[in-house]
mmCIF file of C-alpha atoms in Angstrom:
data_model
loop_
_atom_site.group_PDB
_atom_site.id
_atom_site.type_symbol
_atom_site.label_atom_id
_atom_site.label_comp_id
_atom_site.label_asym_id
_atom_site.label_seq_id
_atom_site.Cartn_x
_atom_site.Cartn_y
_atom_site.Cartn_z
ATOM 1 C CA MET J 820 10.404 -47.220 -9.702
ATOM 2 C CA VAL J 821 11.551 -43.659 -10.505
ATOM 3 C CA PHE J 822 9.788 -40.829 -8.689
ATOM 4 C CA SER J 823 9.366 -37.273 -9.915
ATOM 5 C CA PRO J 824 10.371 -34.828 -7.169
ATOM 6 C CA PHE J 825 7.195 -32.847 -7.778
ATOM 7 C CA ALA J 826 4.605 -35.630 -7.907
ATOM 8 C CA PRO J 827 2.365 -36.435 -4.940
ATOM 9 C CA ASP J 828 3.799 -39.944 -4.684
ATOM 10 C CA PHE J 829 7.311 -38.621 -4.220
ATOM 11 C CA ALA J 830 6.176 -36.046 -1.695
ATOM 12 C CA LEU J 831 4.685 -38.790 0.446
ATOM 13 C CA THR J 832 7.607 -41.187 -0.013
ATOM 14 C CA ALA J 833 10.291 -38.612 0.667
ATOM 15 C CA THR J 834 9.076 -37.831 4.163
ATOM 16 C CA GLN J 835 8.532 -41.256 5.716
ATOM 17 C CA HIS J 836 10.295 -40.382 8.933
ATOM 18 C CA GLN J 837 9.198 -39.720 12.485
ATOM 19 C CA GLY J 838 9.782 -35.957 12.545
ATOM 20 C CA TRP J 839 7.440 -33.054 11.940
ATOM 21 C CA PRO J 840 5.845 -33.621 8.492
ATOM 22 C CA GLY J 841 5.134 -29.998 7.590
ATOM 23 C CA LEU J 842 1.907 -28.156 8.235
ATOM 24 C CA ILE J 843 -0.073 -29.477 5.255
ATOM 25 C CA ARG J 844 0.311 -33.097 6.322
ATOM 26 C CA GLN J 845 -0.139 -32.259 9.991
ATOM 27 C CA TYR J 846 -3.382 -30.359 9.471
ATOM 28 C CA ARG J 847 -4.582 -31.660 6.110
ATOM 29 C CA GLN J 848 -8.118 -32.332 7.407
ATOM 30 C CA PHE J 849 -8.479 -28.554 7.831
ATOM 31 C CA LEU J 850 -6.908 -27.604 4.485
ATOM 32 C CA PRO J 851 -8.173 -27.586 0.870
ATOM 33 C CA VAL J 852 -5.904 -30.366 -0.397
ATOM 34 C CA THR J 853 -6.593 -33.764 -1.920
ATOM 35 C CA GLU J 854 -4.543 -36.846 -2.729
ATOM 36 C CA ALA J 855 -3.852 -35.186 -6.091
ATOM 37 C CA THR J 856 -2.199 -32.124 -4.511
ATOM 38 C CA PRO J 857 1.607 -32.189 -4.886
ATOM 39 C CA ILE J 858 2.793 -31.036 -1.472
ATOM 40 C CA VAL J 859 5.632 -28.548 -1.854
ATOM 41 C CA THR J 860 7.127 -28.280 1.615
ATOM 42 C CA LEU J 861 10.203 -27.308 3.564
ATOM 43 C CA HIS J 862 8.639 -28.811 6.711
ATOM 44 C CA GLU J 863 7.444 -25.403 7.865
ATOM 45 C CA GLY J 864 5.372 -24.847 10.994
ATOM 46 C CA ASN J 865 5.763 -26.348 14.474
ATOM 47 C CA THR J 866 7.381 -23.126 15.677
ATOM 48 C CA PRO J 867 7.778 -22.662 19.433
ATOM 49 C CA LEU J 868 5.459 -20.864 21.813
ATOM 50 C CA ILE J 869 7.914 -19.320 24.258
ATOM 51 C CA PRO J 870 7.046 -17.827 27.658
ATOM 52 C CA VAL J 871 8.435 -14.301 28.151
ATOM 53 C CA PRO J 872 8.334 -13.728 31.929
ATOM 54 C CA THR J 873 10.020 -10.310 31.831
ATOM 55 C CA VAL J 874 7.238 -9.000 29.589
ATOM 56 C CA ALA J 875 4.608 -10.572 31.857
ATOM 57 C CA ALA J 876 6.289 -8.923 34.869
ATOM 58 C CA GLU J 877 5.747 -5.489 33.328
ATOM 59 C CA ILE J 878 2.023 -6.201 33.255
ATOM 60 C CA GLY J 879 1.714 -8.065 36.567
ATOM 61 C CA ARG J 880 -1.633 -9.363 37.857
ATOM 62 C CA LYS J 881 -0.600 -13.000 37.214
ATOM 63 C CA VAL J 882 -0.785 -12.473 33.451
ATOM 64 C CA GLN J 883 0.979 -15.117 31.345
ATOM 65 C CA VAL J 884 2.647 -13.908 28.149
ATOM 66 C CA TYR J 885 4.025 -16.069 25.338
ATOM 67 C CA VAL J 886 5.513 -15.294 21.948
ATOM 68 C CA LYS J 887 4.744 -17.398 18.893
ATOM 69 C CA TYR J 888 8.164 -17.290 17.264
ATOM 70 C CA ASP J 889 7.428 -17.808 13.584
ATOM 71 C CA GLY J 890 10.852 -16.464 12.735
ATOM 72 C CA LEU J 891 12.003 -20.080 13.110
ATOM 73 C CA ASN J 892 10.253 -21.185 9.929
ATOM 74 C CA PRO J 893 12.547 -22.364 7.093
ATOM 75 C CA THR J 894 12.966 -18.958 5.421
ATOM 76 C CA GLY J 895 12.707 -17.116 8.724
ATOM 77 C CA SER J 896 9.146 -15.815 8.681
ATOM 78 C CA PHE J 897 5.470 -16.742 8.973
ATOM 79 C CA LYS J 898 5.118 -16.342 5.203
ATOM 80 C CA ASP J 899 6.268 -19.947 4.772
ATOM 81 C CA ARG J 900 2.949 -21.136 6.215
ATOM 82 C CA GLY J 901 0.988 -19.530 3.423
ATOM 83 C CA MET J 902 3.504 -20.203 0.708
ATOM 84 C CA THR J 903 3.568 -23.999 1.117
ATOM 85 C CA MET J 904 -0.179 -23.922 0.388
ATOM 86 C CA ALA J 905 -0.071 -21.329 -2.396
ATOM 87 C CA ILE J 906 2.765 -23.018 -4.279
ATOM 88 C CA SER J 907 1.336 -26.523 -3.783
ATOM 89 C CA LYS J 908 -2.004 -25.429 -5.253
ATOM 90 C CA ALA J 909 -0.296 -23.549 -8.089
ATOM 91 C CA LYS J 910 1.658 -26.710 -8.882
ATOM 92 C CA GLU J 911 -1.543 -28.728 -8.795
ATOM 93 C CA ALA J 912 -3.107 -26.296 -11.290
ATOM 94 C CA GLY J 913 -0.173 -26.757 -13.673
ATOM 95 C CA ASP J 914 1.216 -23.239 -13.228
ATOM 96 C CA HIS J 915 4.856 -22.611 -14.079
ATOM 97 C CA ALA J 916 5.529 -19.168 -12.602
ATOM 98 C CA VAL J 917 4.444 -17.090 -9.621
ATOM 99 C CA ILE J 918 4.682 -13.412 -8.786
ATOM 100 C CA CYS J 919 4.421 -11.271 -5.666
ATOM 101 C CA ALA J 920 4.982 -7.795 -4.325
ATOM 102 C CA SER J 921 6.944 -7.746 -1.115
ATOM 103 C CA THR J 922 8.552 -5.748 1.647
ATOM 104 C CA GLY J 923 10.933 -8.720 1.901
ATOM 105 C CA ASN J 924 9.562 -11.762 3.695
ATOM 106 C CA THR J 925 7.019 -12.717 1.043
ATOM 107 C CA SER J 926 9.687 -12.500 -1.642
ATOM 108 C CA ALA J 927 11.983 -14.843 0.298
ATOM 109 C CA ALA J 928 9.239 -17.390 0.931
ATOM 110 C CA ALA J 929 7.845 -17.235 -2.616
ATOM 111 C CA ALA J 930 11.314 -17.690 -4.072
ATOM 112 C CA ALA J 931 12.178 -20.631 -1.811
ATOM 113 C CA TYR J 932 8.945 -22.546 -2.324
ATOM 114 C CA ALA J 933 8.850 -21.837 -6.059
ATOM 115 C CA CYS J 934 12.388 -23.210 -6.259
ATOM 116 C CA ARG J 935 11.312 -26.240 -4.247
ATOM 117 C CA GLY J 936 8.383 -26.782 -6.609
ATOM 118 C CA GLY J 937 10.367 -26.339 -9.807
ATOM 119 C CA MET J 938 8.688 -23.042 -10.675
ATOM 120 C CA LYS J 939 9.926 -19.572 -11.568
ATOM 121 C CA ALA J 940 9.403 -16.726 -9.106
ATOM 122 C CA TYR J 941 9.181 -13.037 -9.929
ATOM 123 C CA VAL J 942 9.238 -10.582 -7.040
ATOM 124 C CA LEU J 943 8.695 -6.837 -7.088
ATOM 125 C CA ILE J 944 10.097 -4.866 -4.172
ATOM 126 C CA PRO J 945 10.229 -1.144 -3.321
ATOM 127 C CA ASP J 946 13.695 0.025 -4.309
ATOM 128 C CA GLY J 947 15.836 0.734 -1.256
ATOM 129 C CA TYR J 948 13.232 -0.322 1.316
ATOM 130 C CA VAL J 949 13.888 -4.046 1.725
ATOM 131 C CA ALA J 950 16.238 -5.355 4.403
ATOM 132 C CA LEU J 951 19.350 -6.882 2.858
ATOM 133 C CA GLY J 952 18.870 -10.251 4.550
ATOM 134 C CA LYS J 953 15.543 -10.690 2.777
ATOM 135 C CA LEU J 954 16.849 -9.472 -0.578
ATOM 136 C CA ALA J 955 19.797 -11.867 -0.306
ATOM 137 C CA GLN J 956 17.423 -14.779 0.258
ATOM 138 C CA ALA J 957 15.279 -14.035 -2.780
ATOM 139 C CA LEU J 958 18.331 -13.695 -5.008
ATOM 140 C CA LEU J 959 19.995 -16.882 -3.824
ATOM 141 C CA TYR J 960 16.769 -18.882 -4.148
ATOM 142 C CA GLY J 961 16.791 -17.882 -7.807
ATOM 143 C CA ALA J 962 13.966 -15.358 -8.045
ATOM 144 C CA GLU J 963 13.854 -12.630 -10.661
ATOM 145 C CA VAL J 964 13.984 -9.576 -8.393
ATOM 146 C CA ILE J 965 12.695 -6.273 -9.771
ATOM 147 C CA ALA J 966 13.110 -3.186 -7.573
ATOM 148 C CA ILE J 967 10.479 -0.554 -8.377
ATOM 149 C CA ARG J 968 10.752 3.183 -7.752
ATOM 150 C CA GLY J 969 7.850 3.472 -5.329
ATOM 151 C CA ASN J 970 6.465 1.842 -2.192
ATOM 152 C CA PHE J 971 4.888 -1.561 -1.521
ATOM 153 C CA ASP J 972 1.455 -0.379 -2.589
ATOM 154 C CA ASP J 973 2.839 0.631 -6.005
ATOM 155 C CA CYS J 974 4.456 -2.803 -6.361
ATOM 156 C CA PHE J 975 1.260 -4.550 -5.335
ATOM 157 C CA SER J 976 -0.827 -2.666 -7.877
ATOM 158 C CA LEU J 977 1.626 -3.647 -10.584
ATOM 159 C CA VAL J 978 1.786 -7.366 -9.738
ATOM 160 C CA ARG J 979 -2.011 -7.590 -9.739
ATOM 161 C CA GLN J 980 -2.028 -6.206 -13.270
ATOM 162 C CA LEU J 981 0.755 -8.546 -14.361
ATOM 163 C CA ALA J 982 -1.095 -11.573 -12.944
ATOM 164 C CA ASP J 983 -4.239 -10.491 -14.804
ATOM 165 C CA HIS J 984 -2.492 -10.161 -18.175
ATOM 166 C CA TYR J 985 0.381 -12.655 -18.159
ATOM 167 C CA PRO J 986 0.832 -16.376 -17.294
ATOM 168 C CA VAL J 987 1.971 -15.835 -13.695
ATOM 169 C CA THR J 988 0.070 -16.706 -10.515
ATOM 170 C CA LEU J 989 -0.253 -14.114 -7.767
ATOM 171 C CA VAL J 990 0.920 -15.430 -4.380
ATOM 172 C CA ASN J 991 0.361 -12.376 -2.221
ATOM 173 C CA SER J 992 -2.230 -12.724 0.542
ATOM 174 C CA LEU J 993 -5.084 -12.075 -1.908
ATOM 175 C CA ASN J 994 -4.386 -15.647 -2.972
ATOM 176 C CA PRO J 995 -6.909 -17.551 -0.791
ATOM 177 C CA TYR J 996 -4.543 -20.463 -0.226
ATOM 178 C CA ARG J 997 -2.083 -18.181 1.558
ATOM 179 C CA LEU J 998 -4.457 -17.544 4.445
ATOM 180 C CA GLN J 999 -5.401 -21.212 4.552
ATOM 181 C CA GLY J 1000 -1.790 -22.080 5.297
ATOM 182 C CA GLN J 1001 -1.299 -19.220 7.727
ATOM 183 C CA LYS J 1002 -4.311 -20.206 9.835
ATOM 184 C CA THR J 1003 -2.367 -23.256 11.036
ATOM 185 C CA ALA J 1004 -0.419 -21.013 13.423
ATOM 186 C CA ALA J 1005 -3.632 -20.624 15.436
ATOM 187 C CA PHE J 1006 -3.979 -24.412 15.539
ATOM 188 C CA GLU J 1007 -0.456 -24.701 16.948
ATOM 189 C CA VAL J 1008 -1.157 -22.073 19.616
ATOM 190 C CA VAL J 1009 -4.231 -23.973 20.803
ATOM 191 C CA ASP J 1010 -2.414 -27.315 20.619
ATOM 192 C CA ALA J 1011 0.329 -25.888 22.851
ATOM 193 C CA LEU J 1012 -1.886 -24.107 25.394
ATOM 194 C CA GLY J 1013 -4.828 -26.487 25.436
ATOM 195 C CA ASP J 1014 -7.161 -23.616 24.564
ATOM 196 C CA ALA J 1015 -7.113 -20.285 22.778
ATOM 197 C CA PRO J 1016 -5.455 -17.381 24.609
ATOM 198 C CA ASP J 1017 -7.455 -14.480 26.013
ATOM 199 C CA TRP J 1018 -5.604 -12.025 23.787
ATOM 200 C CA LEU J 1019 -3.736 -12.544 20.503
ATOM 201 C CA CYS J 1020 -1.440 -9.582 19.766
ATOM 202 C CA ILE J 1021 -0.212 -9.327 16.202
ATOM 203 C CA PRO J 1022 1.578 -6.862 13.887
ATOM 204 C CA MET J 1023 -0.424 -5.718 10.866
ATOM 205 C CA GLY J 1024 0.892 -4.732 7.461
ATOM 206 C CA ASN J 1025 -1.211 -6.142 4.641
ATOM 207 C CA ALA J 1026 -3.474 -7.579 7.391
ATOM 208 C CA GLY J 1027 -3.678 -11.091 6.018
ATOM 209 C CA ASN J 1028 -2.186 -12.763 9.079
ATOM 210 C CA ILE J 1029 -4.708 -11.429 11.589
ATOM 211 C CA SER J 1030 -7.470 -12.698 9.284
ATOM 212 C CA ALA J 1031 -5.785 -16.100 9.004
ATOM 213 C CA TYR J 1032 -5.324 -16.484 12.767
ATOM 214 C CA TRP J 1033 -8.982 -15.684 13.369
ATOM 215 C CA MET J 1034 -10.017 -18.239 10.757
ATOM 216 C CA GLY J 1035 -7.894 -20.854 12.519
ATOM 217 C CA PHE J 1036 -9.218 -20.073 15.987
ATOM 218 C CA CYS J 1037 -12.817 -20.214 14.752
ATOM 219 C CA GLU J 1038 -12.341 -23.514 12.932
ATOM 220 C CA TYR J 1039 -10.699 -25.133 15.942
ATOM 221 C CA GLN J 1040 -13.498 -23.967 18.235
ATOM 222 C CA GLU J 1041 -16.113 -25.316 15.804
ATOM 223 C CA GLN J 1042 -14.382 -28.705 16.004
ATOM 224 C CA GLY J 1043 -14.419 -28.630 19.813
ATOM 225 C CA LYS J 1044 -10.648 -28.264 20.096
ATOM 226 C CA SER J 1045 -10.926 -25.020 22.083
ATOM 227 C CA GLN J 1046 -13.517 -23.509 24.369
ATOM 228 C CA ARG J 1047 -13.098 -19.819 23.639
ATOM 229 C CA LEU J 1048 -12.013 -17.276 21.052
ATOM 230 C CA PRO J 1049 -9.384 -14.596 21.736
ATOM 231 C CA LYS J 1050 -9.642 -10.853 21.458
ATOM 232 C CA MET J 1051 -7.617 -9.989 18.359
ATOM 233 C CA MET J 1052 -5.353 -7.049 19.137
ATOM 234 C CA GLY J 1053 -3.751 -5.675 15.976
ATOM 235 C CA PHE J 1054 -0.872 -3.199 16.002
ATOM 236 C CA GLN J 1055 0.553 -0.999 13.261
ATOM 237 C CA ALA J 1056 3.496 1.372 13.190
ATOM 238 C CA ALA J 1057 2.335 4.941 13.838
ATOM 239 C CA GLY J 1058 3.836 6.118 10.550
ATOM 240 C CA SER J 1059 1.993 3.432 8.617
ATOM 241 C CA ALA J 1060 -1.339 2.888 10.372
ATOM 242 C CA PRO J 1061 -4.250 3.035 7.903
ATOM 243 C CA LEU J 1062 -6.268 0.417 9.805
ATOM 244 C CA VAL J 1063 -6.012 2.543 12.944
ATOM 245 C CA THR J 1064 -6.775 5.927 11.361
ATOM 246 C CA GLY J 1065 -9.320 4.562 8.885
ATOM 247 C CA GLU J 1066 -7.589 6.396 6.033
ATOM 248 C CA LEU J 1067 -5.085 5.395 3.364
ATOM 249 C CA CYS J 1068 -1.500 6.248 4.232
ATOM 250 C CA ARG J 1069 -0.026 7.725 1.056
ATOM 251 C CA ASP J 1070 3.557 7.890 2.321
ATOM 252 C CA PRO J 1071 4.046 5.163 4.959
ATOM 253 C CA GLN J 1072 7.199 5.559 7.013
ATOM 254 C CA THR J 1073 8.537 3.296 9.759
ATOM 255 C CA VAL J 1074 11.679 1.491 10.835
ATOM 256 C CA ALA J 1075 9.527 -1.654 10.788
ATOM 257 C CA THR J 1076 9.820 -2.150 7.030
ATOM 258 C CA ALA J 1077 7.877 -5.423 6.983
ATOM 259 C CA ILE J 1078 4.676 -3.549 7.929
ATOM 260 C CA ARG J 1079 5.366 -0.404 5.896
ATOM 261 C CA ILE J 1080 2.134 -0.691 3.910
ATOM 262 C CA GLY J 1081 -0.304 2.164 3.414
ATOM 263 C CA ASN J 1082 -3.212 0.370 1.738
ATOM 264 C CA PRO J 1083 -3.674 -3.146 3.181
ATOM 265 C CA ALA J 1084 -5.069 -5.686 0.730
ATOM 266 C CA ASN J 1085 -7.040 -7.407 3.495
ATOM 267 C CA TRP J 1086 -8.515 -4.222 4.969
ATOM 268 C CA GLU J 1087 -12.140 -5.388 5.092
ATOM 269 C CA LYS J 1088 -11.246 -8.835 6.432
ATOM 270 C CA ALA J 1089 -9.202 -7.290 9.229
ATOM 271 C CA ILE J 1090 -11.978 -4.911 10.273
ATOM 272 C CA ALA J 1091 -14.399 -7.840 10.339
ATOM 273 C CA VAL J 1092 -12.004 -9.755 12.624
ATOM 274 C CA ARG J 1093 -11.710 -6.813 14.992
ATOM 275 C CA GLU J 1094 -15.478 -6.529 15.276
ATOM 276 C CA ALA J 1095 -16.152 -10.262 15.587
ATOM 277 C CA SER J 1096 -13.499 -10.735 18.284
ATOM 278 C CA GLN J 1097 -14.317 -7.497 20.136
ATOM 279 C CA GLY J 1098 -10.660 -6.625 19.745
ATOM 280 C CA GLN J 1099 -8.799 -3.402 19.042
ATOM 281 C CA PHE J 1100 -6.376 -1.866 16.570
ATOM 282 C CA ASN J 1101 -3.742 0.541 17.893
ATOM 283 C CA ALA J 1102 -0.623 2.318 16.658
ATOM 284 C CA VAL J 1103 2.817 2.092 18.241
ATOM 285 C CA SER J 1104 5.665 4.495 17.615
ATOM 286 C CA ASP J 1105 9.004 3.462 16.153
ATOM 287 C CA GLY J 1106 10.512 4.205 19.566
ATOM 288 C CA GLU J 1107 8.083 1.803 21.246
ATOM 289 C CA ILE J 1108 8.743 -0.852 18.606
ATOM 290 C CA LEU J 1109 12.521 -0.579 19.028
ATOM 291 C CA ALA J 1110 12.253 -0.670 22.827
ATOM 292 C CA ALA J 1111 10.288 -3.940 22.608
ATOM 293 C CA TYR J 1112 12.773 -5.234 20.001
ATOM 294 C CA ARG J 1113 15.685 -4.599 22.375
ATOM 295 C CA HIS J 1114 13.754 -5.991 25.345
ATOM 296 C CA LEU J 1115 13.049 -9.303 23.622
ATOM 297 C CA ALA J 1116 16.662 -9.746 22.573
ATOM 298 C CA GLY J 1117 18.389 -8.335 25.652
ATOM 299 C CA LYS J 1118 16.136 -9.790 28.365
ATOM 300 C CA GLU J 1119 14.631 -12.899 26.781
ATOM 301 C CA GLY J 1120 17.243 -13.975 24.225
ATOM 302 C CA ILE J 1121 14.709 -13.795 21.376
ATOM 303 C CA PHE J 1122 15.892 -12.031 18.219
ATOM 304 C CA CYS J 1123 13.015 -10.929 16.005
ATOM 305 C CA GLU J 1124 12.880 -8.368 13.236
ATOM 306 C CA PRO J 1125 11.611 -4.875 14.204
ATOM 307 C CA ALA J 1126 8.120 -5.325 12.718
ATOM 308 C CA SER J 1127 7.581 -8.427 14.854
ATOM 309 C CA ALA J 1128 8.212 -6.448 18.019
ATOM 310 C CA ALA J 1129 5.146 -4.304 17.271
ATOM 311 C CA SER J 1130 3.025 -7.016 18.889
ATOM 312 C CA VAL J 1131 4.921 -6.795 22.188
ATOM 313 C CA ALA J 1132 5.134 -3.001 21.975
ATOM 314 C CA GLY J 1133 1.381 -2.906 21.531
ATOM 315 C CA LEU J 1134 0.751 -5.237 24.436
ATOM 316 C CA LEU J 1135 2.867 -3.065 26.744
ATOM 317 C CA LYS J 1136 1.088 0.050 25.507
ATOM 318 C CA CYS J 1137 -2.290 -1.537 26.346
ATOM 319 C CA LYS J 1138 -1.134 -3.358 29.480
ATOM 320 C CA ASP J 1139 -3.658 -1.672 31.774
ATOM 321 C CA GLN J 1140 -6.461 -3.263 29.750
ATOM 322 C CA VAL J 1141 -5.222 -6.848 30.118
ATOM 323 C CA PRO J 1142 -7.562 -8.827 32.407
ATOM 324 C CA ASP J 1143 -6.155 -10.249 35.625
ATOM 325 C CA GLY J 1144 -4.771 -13.753 35.128
ATOM 326 C CA ALA J 1145 -5.091 -13.548 31.333
ATOM 327 C CA THR J 1146 -3.091 -15.615 28.861
ATOM 328 C CA VAL J 1147 -1.640 -13.500 26.059
ATOM 329 C CA VAL J 1148 0.160 -14.605 22.902
ATOM 330 C CA CYS J 1149 2.224 -12.122 20.881
ATOM 331 C CA VAL J 1150 3.048 -13.133 17.318
ATOM 332 C CA LEU J 1151 6.664 -12.651 16.217
ATOM 333 C CA THR J 1152 6.430 -12.810 12.462
ATOM 334 C CA GLY J 1153 10.078 -12.762 11.395
ATOM 335 C CA ASN J 1154 13.629 -13.543 12.473
ATOM 336 C CA GLY J 1155 16.017 -10.796 13.527
ATOM 337 C CA LEU J 1156 18.659 -12.082 11.129
ATOM 338 C CA LYS J 1157 16.472 -10.760 8.312
ATOM 339 C CA ASP J 1158 17.615 -7.239 9.154
ATOM 340 C CA PRO J 1159 21.051 -7.181 10.793
ATOM 341 C CA ASP J 1160 21.582 -3.527 9.901
ATOM 342 C CA SER J 1161 18.679 -2.516 12.160
ATOM 343 C CA ALA J 1162 20.077 -4.650 14.957
ATOM 344 C CA ILE J 1163 23.477 -3.003 14.822
ATOM 345 C CA ALA J 1164 22.072 0.510 14.429
ATOM 346 C CA ASN J 1165 19.631 0.174 17.312
ATOM 347 C CA SER J 1166 21.596 -1.883 19.819
ATOM 348 C CA ASP J 1167 22.563 -0.370 23.159
ATOM 349 C CA ASN J 1168 25.639 -2.591 23.042
ATOM 350 C CA GLN J 1169 28.423 -2.070 20.512
ATOM 351 C CA ALA J 1170 31.391 -4.247 19.585
ATOM 352 C CA HIS J 1171 34.925 -3.263 20.618
ATOM 353 C CA THR J 1172 36.889 -3.171 17.371
ATOM 354 C CA GLY J 1173 40.566 -2.878 16.547
ATOM 355 C CA VAL J 1174 41.606 -4.133 19.988
ATOM 356 C CA ALA J 1175 45.231 -5.131 20.499
ATOM 357 C CA ASN J 1176 46.004 -8.833 20.783
ATOM 358 C CA HIS J 1177 47.049 -8.443 24.401
ATOM 359 C CA LEU J 1178 45.816 -10.264 27.511
ATOM 360 C CA GLU J 1179 45.638 -7.291 29.889
ATOM 361 C CA THR J 1180 44.002 -5.062 27.270
ATOM 362 C CA VAL J 1181 41.230 -7.578 26.631
ATOM 363 C CA ALA J 1182 40.802 -8.312 30.332
ATOM 364 C CA HIS J 1183 40.452 -4.555 30.977
ATOM 365 C CA LEU J 1184 37.676 -4.304 28.378
ATOM 366 C CA MET J 1185 35.983 -7.231 30.091
ATOM 367 C CA GLY J 1186 36.087 -5.334 33.373
ATOM 368 C CA MET J 1187 38.342 -7.935 34.951
ATOM 369 C CA ALA J 1188 41.555 -5.970 35.212
#
């Protein structure tokens, strides 16, 4: 029997092993899929929940702090969770092409999963404002990359129009299947801890992920898999904080390019989550973001991209509000290798270059001679 690589039968046959099956198969009872859905997967999900004791020590009061390191997904960001669902459902509908606007991570995930599903991907990015690691991914995965003179919000407006008038499917977070996939991260947090945390700290750009996490926590509680719901603590960069100020940000500016969005598509959903969870939204400066970024790498060995560190920066900014003995999870949305230029520019430690090939010279630099 010959299998098509994109048919449901092949998808089931190709993964008959004992490892992690990907989030759709793992959590299919909670997802809008059927036996007819061709599962397009790179075995995303199952990312680690890592304790960060040096962050907890800065808070004290027997607080436990973990990071959900979604930068270990196949394309290096949490976007893979939503994209396996969005592309699988697009494939099921018979679509042949997808489109997205992106600050980088969405473009990489859309391109990879479209490639995996035998579809064409078109991605619009703000010219000059996407980290090279993310741009390189989209190009190598085979996407048609179009860099627009403008910011993310300009790109997003354009892709919505293109999806309305041409045969391409929008896979930004307005696509409802994206949030369905992303909610599985909340399931994994509860599965790892045995219950929901007291606080969930998360960076916000387009604000889809905070909405997806809340959906996941609520569904798990309804099924009796957790006893409580967390306070949802959302953090934006101070130069791009419309959900904090309550006003559109016409010219968003931040070193955290992944959350450099002035008009979040999921604005109303995010506000509803804040109110329902009795949480808060706060802004963190670029300096606070970079300090948390360096802390995670230099003291915990965890390399995330700058936008991810907004969750830890926000937690430390609000540390006096954390209840005694609380369990806190900070979401790290993307891998540090996405943006090596930022790492080099903002590191306190620099490489010694042009050093002579000489034992005593090297030993001297090592502080051993």
